[in-house]
Coordinates of C-alpha atoms in Angstrom, one line a residue:
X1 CA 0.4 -109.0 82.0
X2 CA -2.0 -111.3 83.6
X3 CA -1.5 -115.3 82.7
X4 CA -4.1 -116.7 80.2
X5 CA -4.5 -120.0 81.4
X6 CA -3.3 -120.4 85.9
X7 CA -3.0 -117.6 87.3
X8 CA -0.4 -117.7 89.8
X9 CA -0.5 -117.8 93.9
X10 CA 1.8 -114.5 95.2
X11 CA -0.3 -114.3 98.5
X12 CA -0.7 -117.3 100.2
X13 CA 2.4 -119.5 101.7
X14 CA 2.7 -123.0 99.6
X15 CA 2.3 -126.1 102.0
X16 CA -1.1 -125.7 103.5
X17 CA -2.8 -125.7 100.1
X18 CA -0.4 -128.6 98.8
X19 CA -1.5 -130.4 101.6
X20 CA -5.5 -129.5 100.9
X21 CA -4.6 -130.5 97.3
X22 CA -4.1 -134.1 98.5
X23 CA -7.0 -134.9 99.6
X24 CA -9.1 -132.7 97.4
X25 CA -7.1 -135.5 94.9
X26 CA -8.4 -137.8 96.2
X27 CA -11.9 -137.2 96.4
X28 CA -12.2 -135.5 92.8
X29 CA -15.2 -137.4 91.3
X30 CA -17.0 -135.9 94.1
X31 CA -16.2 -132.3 94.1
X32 CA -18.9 -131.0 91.9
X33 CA -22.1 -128.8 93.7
X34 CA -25.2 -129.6 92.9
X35 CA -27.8 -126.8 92.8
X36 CA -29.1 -127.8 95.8
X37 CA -26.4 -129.3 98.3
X38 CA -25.6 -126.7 101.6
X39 CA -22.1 -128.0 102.6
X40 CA -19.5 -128.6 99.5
X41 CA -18.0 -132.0 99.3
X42 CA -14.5 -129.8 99.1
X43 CA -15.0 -128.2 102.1
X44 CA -15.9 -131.8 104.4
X45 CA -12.5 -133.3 102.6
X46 CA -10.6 -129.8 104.1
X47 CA -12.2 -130.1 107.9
X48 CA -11.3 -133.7 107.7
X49 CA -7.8 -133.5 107.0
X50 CA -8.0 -130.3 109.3
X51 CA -9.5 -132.8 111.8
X52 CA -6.6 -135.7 111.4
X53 CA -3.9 -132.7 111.5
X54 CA -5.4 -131.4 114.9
X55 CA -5.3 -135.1 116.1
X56 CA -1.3 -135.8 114.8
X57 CA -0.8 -132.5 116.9
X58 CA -2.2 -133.5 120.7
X59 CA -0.3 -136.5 120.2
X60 CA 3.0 -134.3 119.2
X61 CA 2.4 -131.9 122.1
X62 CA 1.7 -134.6 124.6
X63 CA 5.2 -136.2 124.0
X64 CA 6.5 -132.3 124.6
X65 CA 4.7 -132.3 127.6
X66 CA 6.0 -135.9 129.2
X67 CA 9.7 -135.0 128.0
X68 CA 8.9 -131.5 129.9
X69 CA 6.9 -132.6 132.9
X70 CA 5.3 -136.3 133.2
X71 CA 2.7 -138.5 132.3
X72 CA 0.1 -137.3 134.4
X73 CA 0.3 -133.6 133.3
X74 CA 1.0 -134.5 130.0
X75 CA -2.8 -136.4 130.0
X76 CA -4.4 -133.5 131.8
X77 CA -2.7 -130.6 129.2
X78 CA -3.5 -132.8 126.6
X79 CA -7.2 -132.7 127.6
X80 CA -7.3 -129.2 128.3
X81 CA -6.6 -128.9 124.6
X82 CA -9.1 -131.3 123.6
X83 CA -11.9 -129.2 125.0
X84 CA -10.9 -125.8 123.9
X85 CA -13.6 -124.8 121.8
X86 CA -11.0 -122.1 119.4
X87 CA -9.0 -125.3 118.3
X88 CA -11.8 -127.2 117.0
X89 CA -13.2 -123.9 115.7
X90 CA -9.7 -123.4 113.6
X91 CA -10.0 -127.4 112.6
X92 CA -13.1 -126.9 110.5
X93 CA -12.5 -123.3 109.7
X94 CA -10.5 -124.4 106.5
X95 CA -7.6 -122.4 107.4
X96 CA -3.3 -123.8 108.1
X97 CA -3.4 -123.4 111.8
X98 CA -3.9 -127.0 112.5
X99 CA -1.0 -127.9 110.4
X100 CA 0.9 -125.3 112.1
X101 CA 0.4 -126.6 115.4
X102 CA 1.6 -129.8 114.7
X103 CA 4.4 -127.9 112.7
X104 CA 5.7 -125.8 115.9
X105 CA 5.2 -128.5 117.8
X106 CA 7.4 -130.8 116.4
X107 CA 9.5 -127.6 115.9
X108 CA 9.6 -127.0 120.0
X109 CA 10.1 -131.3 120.4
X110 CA 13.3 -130.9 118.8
X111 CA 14.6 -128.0 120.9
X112 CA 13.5 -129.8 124.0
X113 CA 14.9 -132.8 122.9
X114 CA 18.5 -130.7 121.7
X115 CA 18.5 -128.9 125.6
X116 CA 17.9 -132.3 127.1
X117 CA 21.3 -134.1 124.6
X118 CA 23.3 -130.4 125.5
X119 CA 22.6 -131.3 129.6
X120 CA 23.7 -135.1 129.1
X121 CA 26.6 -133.4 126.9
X122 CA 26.0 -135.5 124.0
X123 CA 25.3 -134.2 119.9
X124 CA 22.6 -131.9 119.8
X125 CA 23.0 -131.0 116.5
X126 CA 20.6 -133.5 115.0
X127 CA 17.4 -132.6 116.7
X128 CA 18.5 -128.3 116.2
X129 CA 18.7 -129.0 112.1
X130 CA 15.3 -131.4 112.7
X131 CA 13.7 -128.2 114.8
X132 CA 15.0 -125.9 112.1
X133 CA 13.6 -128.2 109.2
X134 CA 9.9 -127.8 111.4
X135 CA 10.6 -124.2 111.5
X136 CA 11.6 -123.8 107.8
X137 CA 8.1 -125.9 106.7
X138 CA 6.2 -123.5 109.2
X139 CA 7.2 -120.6 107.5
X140 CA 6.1 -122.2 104.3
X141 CA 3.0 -122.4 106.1
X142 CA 2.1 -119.1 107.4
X143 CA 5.1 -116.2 106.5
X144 CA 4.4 -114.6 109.8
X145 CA 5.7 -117.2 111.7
X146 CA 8.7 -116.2 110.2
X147 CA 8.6 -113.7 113.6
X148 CA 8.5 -116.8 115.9
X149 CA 11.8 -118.8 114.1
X150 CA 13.8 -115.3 115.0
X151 CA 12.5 -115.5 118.9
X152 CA 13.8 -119.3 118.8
X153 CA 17.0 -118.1 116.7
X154 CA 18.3 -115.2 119.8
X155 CA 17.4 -118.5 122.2
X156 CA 19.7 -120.7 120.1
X157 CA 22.2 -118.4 119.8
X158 CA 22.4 -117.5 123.7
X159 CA 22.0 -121.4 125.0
X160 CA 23.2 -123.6 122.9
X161 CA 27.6 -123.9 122.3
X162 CA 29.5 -123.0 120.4
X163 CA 27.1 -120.5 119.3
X164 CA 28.4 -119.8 116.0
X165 CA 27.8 -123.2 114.4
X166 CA 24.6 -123.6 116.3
X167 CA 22.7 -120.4 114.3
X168 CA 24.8 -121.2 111.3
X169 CA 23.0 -124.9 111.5
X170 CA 19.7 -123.6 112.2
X171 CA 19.6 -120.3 109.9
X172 CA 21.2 -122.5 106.5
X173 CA 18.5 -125.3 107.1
X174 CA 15.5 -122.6 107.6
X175 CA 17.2 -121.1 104.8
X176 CA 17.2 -124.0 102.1
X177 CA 13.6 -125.0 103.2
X178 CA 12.2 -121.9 102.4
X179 CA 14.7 -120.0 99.8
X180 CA 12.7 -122.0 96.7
X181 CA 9.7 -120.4 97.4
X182 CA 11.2 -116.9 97.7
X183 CA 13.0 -117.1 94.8
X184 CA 9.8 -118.3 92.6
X185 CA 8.1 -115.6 94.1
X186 CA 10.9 -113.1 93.2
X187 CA 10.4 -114.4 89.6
X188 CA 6.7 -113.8 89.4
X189 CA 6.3 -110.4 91.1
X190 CA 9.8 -108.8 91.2
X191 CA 9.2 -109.6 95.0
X192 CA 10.4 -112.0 97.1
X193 CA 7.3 -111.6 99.9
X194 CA 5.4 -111.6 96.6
X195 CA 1.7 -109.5 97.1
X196 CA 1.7 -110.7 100.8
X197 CA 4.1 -107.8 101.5
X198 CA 0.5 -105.3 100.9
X199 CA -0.9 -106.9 104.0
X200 CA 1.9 -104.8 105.9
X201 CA -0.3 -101.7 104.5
X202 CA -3.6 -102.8 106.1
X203 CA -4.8 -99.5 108.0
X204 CA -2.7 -97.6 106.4
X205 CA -4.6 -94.7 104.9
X206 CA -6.4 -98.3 103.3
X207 CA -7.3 -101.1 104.5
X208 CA -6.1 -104.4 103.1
X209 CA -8.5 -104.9 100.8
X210 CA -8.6 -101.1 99.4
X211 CA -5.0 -101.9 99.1
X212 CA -5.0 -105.2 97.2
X213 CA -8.4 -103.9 95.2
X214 CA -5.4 -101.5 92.9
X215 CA -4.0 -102.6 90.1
X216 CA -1.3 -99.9 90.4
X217 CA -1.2 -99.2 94.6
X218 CA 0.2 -95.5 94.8
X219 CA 3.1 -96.5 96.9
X220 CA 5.2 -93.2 96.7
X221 CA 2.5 -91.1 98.9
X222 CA 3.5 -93.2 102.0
X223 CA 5.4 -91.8 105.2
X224 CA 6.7 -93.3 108.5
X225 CA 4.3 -91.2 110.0
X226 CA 1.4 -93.3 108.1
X227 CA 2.3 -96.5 110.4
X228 CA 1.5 -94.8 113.8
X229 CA -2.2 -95.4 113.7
X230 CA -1.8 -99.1 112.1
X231 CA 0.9 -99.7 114.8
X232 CA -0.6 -98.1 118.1
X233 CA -4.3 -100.0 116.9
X234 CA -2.5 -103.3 116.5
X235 CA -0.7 -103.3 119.8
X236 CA -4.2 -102.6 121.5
X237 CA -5.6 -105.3 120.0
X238 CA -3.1 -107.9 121.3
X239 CA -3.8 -107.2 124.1
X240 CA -7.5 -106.2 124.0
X241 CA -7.9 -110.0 122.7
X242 CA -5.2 -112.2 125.0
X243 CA -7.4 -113.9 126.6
X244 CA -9.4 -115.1 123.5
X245 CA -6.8 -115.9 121.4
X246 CA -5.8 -118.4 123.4
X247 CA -9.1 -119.8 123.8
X248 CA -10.8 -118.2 126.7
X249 CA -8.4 -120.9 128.8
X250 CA -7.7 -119.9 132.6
X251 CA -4.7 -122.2 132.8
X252 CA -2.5 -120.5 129.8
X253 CA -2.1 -117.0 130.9
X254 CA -0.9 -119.0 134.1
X255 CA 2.4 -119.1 131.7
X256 CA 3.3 -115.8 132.4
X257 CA 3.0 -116.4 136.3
X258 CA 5.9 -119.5 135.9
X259 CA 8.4 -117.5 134.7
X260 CA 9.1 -115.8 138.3
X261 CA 9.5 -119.9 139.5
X262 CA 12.5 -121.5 140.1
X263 CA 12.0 -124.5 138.3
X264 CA 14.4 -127.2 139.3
X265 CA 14.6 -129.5 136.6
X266 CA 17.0 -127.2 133.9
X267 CA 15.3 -128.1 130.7
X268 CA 12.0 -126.6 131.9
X269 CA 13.6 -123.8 133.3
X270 CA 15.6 -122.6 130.3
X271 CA 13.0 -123.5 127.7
X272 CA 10.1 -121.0 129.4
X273 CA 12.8 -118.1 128.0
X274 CA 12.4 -119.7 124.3
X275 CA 8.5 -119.7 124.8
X276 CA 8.5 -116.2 126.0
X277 CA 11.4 -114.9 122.9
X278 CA 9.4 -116.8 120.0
X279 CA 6.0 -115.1 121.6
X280 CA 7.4 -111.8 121.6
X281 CA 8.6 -112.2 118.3
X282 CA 5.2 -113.3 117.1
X283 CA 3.9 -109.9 119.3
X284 CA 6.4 -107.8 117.2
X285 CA 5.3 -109.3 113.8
X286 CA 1.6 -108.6 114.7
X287 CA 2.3 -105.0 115.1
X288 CA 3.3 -104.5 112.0
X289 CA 0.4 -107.4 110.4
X290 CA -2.9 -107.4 111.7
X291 CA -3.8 -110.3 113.7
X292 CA -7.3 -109.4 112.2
X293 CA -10.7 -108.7 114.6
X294 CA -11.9 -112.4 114.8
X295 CA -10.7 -115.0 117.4
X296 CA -10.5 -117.0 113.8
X297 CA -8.3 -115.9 111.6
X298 CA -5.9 -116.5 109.1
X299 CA -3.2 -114.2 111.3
X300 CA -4.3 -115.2 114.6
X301 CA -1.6 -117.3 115.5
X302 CA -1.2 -116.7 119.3
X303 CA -3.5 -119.8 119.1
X304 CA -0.1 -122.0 118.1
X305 CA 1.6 -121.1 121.8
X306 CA -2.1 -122.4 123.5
X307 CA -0.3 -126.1 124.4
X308 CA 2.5 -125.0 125.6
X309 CA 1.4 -122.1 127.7
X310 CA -1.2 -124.4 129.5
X311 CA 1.6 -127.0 130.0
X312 CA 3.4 -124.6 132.2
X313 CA 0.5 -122.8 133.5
X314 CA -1.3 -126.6 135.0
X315 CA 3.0 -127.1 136.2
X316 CA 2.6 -123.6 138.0
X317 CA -0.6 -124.4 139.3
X318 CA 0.0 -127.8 140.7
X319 CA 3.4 -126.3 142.3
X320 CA 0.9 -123.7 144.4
X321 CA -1.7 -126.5 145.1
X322 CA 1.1 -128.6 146.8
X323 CA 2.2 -125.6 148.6
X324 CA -1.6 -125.7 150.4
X325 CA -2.2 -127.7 153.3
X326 CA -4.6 -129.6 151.0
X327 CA -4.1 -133.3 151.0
X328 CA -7.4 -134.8 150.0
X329 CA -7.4 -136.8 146.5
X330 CA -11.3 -135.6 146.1
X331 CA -10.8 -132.3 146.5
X332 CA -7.5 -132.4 144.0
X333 CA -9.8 -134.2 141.4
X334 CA -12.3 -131.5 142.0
X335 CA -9.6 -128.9 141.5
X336 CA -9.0 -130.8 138.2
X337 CA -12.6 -131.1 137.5
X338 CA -13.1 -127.7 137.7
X339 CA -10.3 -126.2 135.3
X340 CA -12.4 -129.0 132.7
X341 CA -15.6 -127.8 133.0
X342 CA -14.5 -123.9 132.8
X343 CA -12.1 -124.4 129.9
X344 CA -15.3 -126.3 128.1
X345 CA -17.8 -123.4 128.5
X346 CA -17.3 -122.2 125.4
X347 CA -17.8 -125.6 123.7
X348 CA -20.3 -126.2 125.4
X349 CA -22.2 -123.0 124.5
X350 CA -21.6 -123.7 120.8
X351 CA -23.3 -127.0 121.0
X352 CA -26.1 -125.9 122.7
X353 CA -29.3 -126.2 119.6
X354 CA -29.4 -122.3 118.6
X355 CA -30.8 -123.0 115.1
X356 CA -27.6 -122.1 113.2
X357 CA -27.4 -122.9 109.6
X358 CA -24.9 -125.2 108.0
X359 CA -23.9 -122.6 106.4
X360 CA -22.2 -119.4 107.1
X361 CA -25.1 -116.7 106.0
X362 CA -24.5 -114.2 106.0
X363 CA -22.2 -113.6 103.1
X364 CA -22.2 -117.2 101.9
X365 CA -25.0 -119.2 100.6
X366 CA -23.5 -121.8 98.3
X367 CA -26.1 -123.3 95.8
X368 CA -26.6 -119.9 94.6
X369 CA -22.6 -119.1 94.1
X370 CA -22.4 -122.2 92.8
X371 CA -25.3 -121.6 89.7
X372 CA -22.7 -118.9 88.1
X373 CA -21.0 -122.1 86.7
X374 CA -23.9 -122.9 84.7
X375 CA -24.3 -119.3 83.6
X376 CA -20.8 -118.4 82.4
X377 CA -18.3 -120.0 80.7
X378 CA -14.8 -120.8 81.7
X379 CA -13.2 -117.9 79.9
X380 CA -15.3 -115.5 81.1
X381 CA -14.7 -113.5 84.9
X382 CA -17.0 -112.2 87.0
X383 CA -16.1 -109.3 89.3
X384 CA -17.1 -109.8 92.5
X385 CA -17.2 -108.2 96.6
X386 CA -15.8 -112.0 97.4
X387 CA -14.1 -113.7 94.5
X388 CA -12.7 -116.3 96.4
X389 CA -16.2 -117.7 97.2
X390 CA -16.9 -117.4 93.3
X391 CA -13.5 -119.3 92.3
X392 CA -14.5 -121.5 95.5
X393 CA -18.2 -122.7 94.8
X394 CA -18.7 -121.7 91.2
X395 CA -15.2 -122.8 89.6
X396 CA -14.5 -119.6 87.3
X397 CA -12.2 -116.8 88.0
X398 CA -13.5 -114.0 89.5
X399 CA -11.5 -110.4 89.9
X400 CA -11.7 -108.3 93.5
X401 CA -14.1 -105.6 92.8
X402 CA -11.4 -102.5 91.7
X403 CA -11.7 -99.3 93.9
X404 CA -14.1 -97.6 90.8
X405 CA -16.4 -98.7 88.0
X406 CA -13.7 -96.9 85.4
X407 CA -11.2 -99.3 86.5
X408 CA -13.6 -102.1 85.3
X409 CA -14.8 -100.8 82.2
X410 CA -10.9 -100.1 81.0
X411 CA -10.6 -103.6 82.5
X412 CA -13.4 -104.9 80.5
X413 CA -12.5 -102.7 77.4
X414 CA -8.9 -103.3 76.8
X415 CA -9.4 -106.8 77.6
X416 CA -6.6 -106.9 80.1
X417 CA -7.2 -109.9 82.3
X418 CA -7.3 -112.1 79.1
X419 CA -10.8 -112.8 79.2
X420 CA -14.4 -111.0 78.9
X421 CA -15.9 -109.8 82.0
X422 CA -19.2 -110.8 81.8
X423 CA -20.7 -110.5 85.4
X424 CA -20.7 -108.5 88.5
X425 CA -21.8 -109.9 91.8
X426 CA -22.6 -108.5 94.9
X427 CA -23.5 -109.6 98.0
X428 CA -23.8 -109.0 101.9
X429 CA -20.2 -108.2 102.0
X430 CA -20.6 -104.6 100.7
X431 CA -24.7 -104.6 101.2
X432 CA -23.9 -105.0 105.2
X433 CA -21.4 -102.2 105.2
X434 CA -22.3 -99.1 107.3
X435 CA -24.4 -96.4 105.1
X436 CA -22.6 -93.4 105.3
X437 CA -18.6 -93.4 106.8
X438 CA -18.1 -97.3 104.4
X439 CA -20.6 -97.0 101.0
X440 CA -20.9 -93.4 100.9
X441 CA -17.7 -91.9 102.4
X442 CA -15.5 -95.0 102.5
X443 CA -13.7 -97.1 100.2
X444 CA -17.0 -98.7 98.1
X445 CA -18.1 -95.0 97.8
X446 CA -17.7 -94.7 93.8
X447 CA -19.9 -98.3 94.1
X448 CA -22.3 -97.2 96.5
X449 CA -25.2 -96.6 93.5
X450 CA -24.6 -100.2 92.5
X451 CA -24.6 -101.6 96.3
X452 CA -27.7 -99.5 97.1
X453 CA -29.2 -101.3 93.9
X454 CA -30.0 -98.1 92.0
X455 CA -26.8 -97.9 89.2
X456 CA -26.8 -95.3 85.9
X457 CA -25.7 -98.2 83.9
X458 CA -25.2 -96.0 81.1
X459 CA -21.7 -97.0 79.3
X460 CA -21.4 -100.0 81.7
X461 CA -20.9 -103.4 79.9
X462 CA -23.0 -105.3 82.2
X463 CA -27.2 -104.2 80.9
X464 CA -29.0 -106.3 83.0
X465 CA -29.4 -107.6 86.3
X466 CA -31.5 -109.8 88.8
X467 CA -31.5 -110.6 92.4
X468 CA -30.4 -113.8 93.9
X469 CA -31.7 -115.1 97.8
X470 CA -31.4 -115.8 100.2
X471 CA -33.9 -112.4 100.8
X472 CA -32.7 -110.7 97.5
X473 CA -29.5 -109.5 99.4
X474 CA -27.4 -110.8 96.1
X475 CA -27.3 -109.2 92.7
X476 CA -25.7 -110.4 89.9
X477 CA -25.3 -108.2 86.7
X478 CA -24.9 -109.1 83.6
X479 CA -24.2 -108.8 79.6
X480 CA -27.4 -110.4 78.9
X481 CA -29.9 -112.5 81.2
X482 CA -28.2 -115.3 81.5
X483 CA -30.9 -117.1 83.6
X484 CA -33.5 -116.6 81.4
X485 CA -34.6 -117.1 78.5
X486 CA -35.2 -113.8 76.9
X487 CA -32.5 -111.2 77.8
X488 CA -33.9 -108.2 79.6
X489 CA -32.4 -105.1 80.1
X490 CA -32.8 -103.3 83.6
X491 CA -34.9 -100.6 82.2
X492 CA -37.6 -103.3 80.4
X493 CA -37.6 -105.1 84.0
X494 CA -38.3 -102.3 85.5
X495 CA -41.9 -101.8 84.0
X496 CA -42.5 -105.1 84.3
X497 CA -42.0 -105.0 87.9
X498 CA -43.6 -102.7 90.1
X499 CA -42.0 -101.3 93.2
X500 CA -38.8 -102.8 91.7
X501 CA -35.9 -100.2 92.9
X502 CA -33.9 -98.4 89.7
X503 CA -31.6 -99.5 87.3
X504 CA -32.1 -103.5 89.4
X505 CA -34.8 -106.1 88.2
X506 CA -36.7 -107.8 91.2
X507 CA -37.0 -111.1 89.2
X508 CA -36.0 -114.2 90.9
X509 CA -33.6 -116.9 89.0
X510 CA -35.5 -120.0 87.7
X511 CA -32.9 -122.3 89.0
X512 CA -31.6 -123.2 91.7
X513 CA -34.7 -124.3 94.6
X514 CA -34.5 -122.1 98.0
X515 CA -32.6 -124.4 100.1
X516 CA -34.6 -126.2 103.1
X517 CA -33.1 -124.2 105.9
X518 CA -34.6 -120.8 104.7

């Protein structure tokens, strides 16, 4: 039975919106949208605590980098990071990898610091319980990091003494931090991994969202044999995308190089196997979970191992300089200069002028997601191709569009998300699909009349319709014309408008303005 009132979070991990919630807290009186404002007070308050989370981190991974190497290296890794365009991309992209940098890299201080107390022969059991306590608040970041603790775990377990006590330590602290969470997710959905556990299904026979689009997933049709294609496709695409997943940097692949040098100084020899166990377990989790197409995603977290790796790759690089019979201080700064100013192509491409807008348009043009506030009321739902934007910029609850219209009349019938649906908006994310193998073949197929904007709305609660910009590429549909002031029905706008396509009235809302960038 759906909840009435809040419906409850099963998907996402707990800390990165609690942290978001913060500052949204503070800046409440200024998180309502007006009609015709481009960039959502909410979504400047996110970047900017995304901003002094990416900040907190360089400072975190310098001090690993000076416990590891020294200053000098420390400064010029540092930098390195501080031009990567991919990090600042992820800092205003709204999503938790900027808290989980600073996360696993307070995570990695505290084995550093534990191997650097087991060489001197002192306690080390302070900073593995601190490391496993960064660990445990990762995982309640992002689940899939989950896959990176274990790599850290086999390292624990092999280099630290006695080994017992060491994983007991480190597994009951990761355990306590994250066992509440579990558990309240176990009492909500009957599953501990709550619905996160159906991203595990993306590609198979599905894709995520055809998955999560059920109400009732048919489950008991799937075979080991449905995983090969999810599996052997996710593997490519690891390494397919390497190299841009950690930001297009020269210097971090150079990691791979290190681990065939004899590092003298033990610490920094030992801890390159750690880095390379809690990447391979990251690599092993991404088989199963897609790491997703785009450099920035919410699973693309190859992008937390970026520090590091160029902290041993510049160390790698600066042992094969010295071995040159190079002595010249200009031509080592130009050496220098040079891994700067490749490293900052990318940046320095995306602040070329291009014209972009401040928005991301396609799907998303926020005035006009917003206006469904002043059209429905907060009991009602609108169904939607992207009901996060609606819940987002709009403030209602919105349901996922269901795999069939049948599913959303019985929806709408029986009254079984505990209010009226009243709406149905669509937008670029199904309009921009490919014709035949994703609207006509694929999983919108029983929507493609309503996509293609010519419906038999016969026995469908929602009569009337209009188009929304930017270019009439939105459509909202509706129990009554809700922007107007006499209500309309699709076959009445139809003579009215000539050349309008069927069953979809070409009439533009009265309110809000076209923004000033279109």
């Amino acid at each position: 039975e759906v909840p009435r009132v809040n419906i409850p979070e099963t998907f996402h991990a707990p800390l990165h919106p609690i942290v978001n919630a913060i500052s949204l807290r503070l800046g409440k009186d200024y998180l309502a949208m007006t009609p015709g404002e481009l960039i959502y007070n909410g979504e400047r308050l996110i970047a900017a605590t995304s901003l002094l989370l990416f900040i907190a981190s360089l400072a975190v991974w310098y001090v690993v980098a000076w416990r590891l190497f020294d200053h000098r290296l420390a400064v010029i890794g540092t930098g390195l990071l501080v031009v990567c365009d991919l990090l600042w991309q992820f800092a205003l992209s709204g999503l938790p990898q900027m808290l989980m940098l600073l996360l696993f890299g307070l995570a990695v201080l505290g084995l550093v610091l534990a191997a650097e107390a087991k060489e001197r022969g002192s306690m080390i059991g302070i900073w593995l319980g601190g490391s496993a306590a960064m660990f445990g608040f990762l995982a309640l970041a992002h689940p899939l990091t989950i896959w990176i603790f274990l790599g850290a775990l086999i390292f624990v377990a092999v280099y630290f003494r006695p080994r017992i006590l060491a994983v007991l330590l480190v597994l009951g602290i990761f355990g306590i931090i994250l066992a509440p969470w579990l558990a309240r997710n176990y009492s909500v959905t009957g599953n501990p991994a709550g619905l996160a556990l159906y991203a595990a299904l993306d590609g198979v026979t599905l894709s995520e969202e055809g998955w999560m689009r059920q109400d009732n997933p048919p489950l008991s049709g799937l075979r080991p044999g449905s995983f090969r294609v999810s599996l052997q496709d996710n593997l490519l695409g690891q390494f397919n995308s390497l190299f841009r997943n950690l930001g297009w940097s020269l210097v971090a692949p150079v990691f791979f190089l290190s681990l065939l040098h004899l590092f003298k100084h033990k610490v920094r020899a030992d801890l390159r196997w750690c880095i390379l166990l809690m990447w391979l377990g990251l690599a092993g989790g991404l088989l199963i979970f897609s790491p997703g197409e785009s450099a920035v995603s919410a699973n693309q977290l190859q992008v937390l191992f970026l520090p590091i790796m160029i902290f041993y790759g510049l160390a790698m690089l600066f042992v094969l300089w010295a071995r040159l019979p190079i002595d010249y201080p200009l031509i080592r700064g130009a050496f220098i200069a040079m891994l700067f100013l490749l490293s900052a192509i990318p940046m320095v491409i995306q602040l070329l002028p291009g014209g972009k807008r401040a928005f991301q348009w396609p799907p998303y043009v926020p005035p006009f997601i917003a206006v469904l506030e002043q059209w429905y009321e907060p009991r009602e739902i609108i169904a939607s191709d992207m009901p996060w934007a609606v819940g987002w910029y709009a403030n209602r609850k919105s349901l996922w569009l269901p795999l069939t219209p049948a599913a959303l009349v019985r929806a709408h019938d029986y009254n079984e998300l505990g209010g009226p649906i009243s709406g149905l908006y669509l937008t670029p994310v199904t309009g921009h699909l490919k014709f035949f193998s994703e609207i006509v073949r694929g999983e919108y197929s029983e929507w493609a009349s309503f996509i293609l904007r010519s419906p038999n709305l016969q026995g469908f609660p929602m009569q009337v319709a209009t188009a929304l910009p930017m270019d009439n590429e939105c459509i909202i549909f509706s129990d009554r014309a809700r922007w107007s002031a006499e209500e309309l029905t699709i076959g009445e706008e139809e003579e009215k408008a000539e050349g309008a396509t069927d069953g979809a009235a070409a009439e533009e809302p009265a309110a809000p303005a076209a923004p000033a960038t279109e």
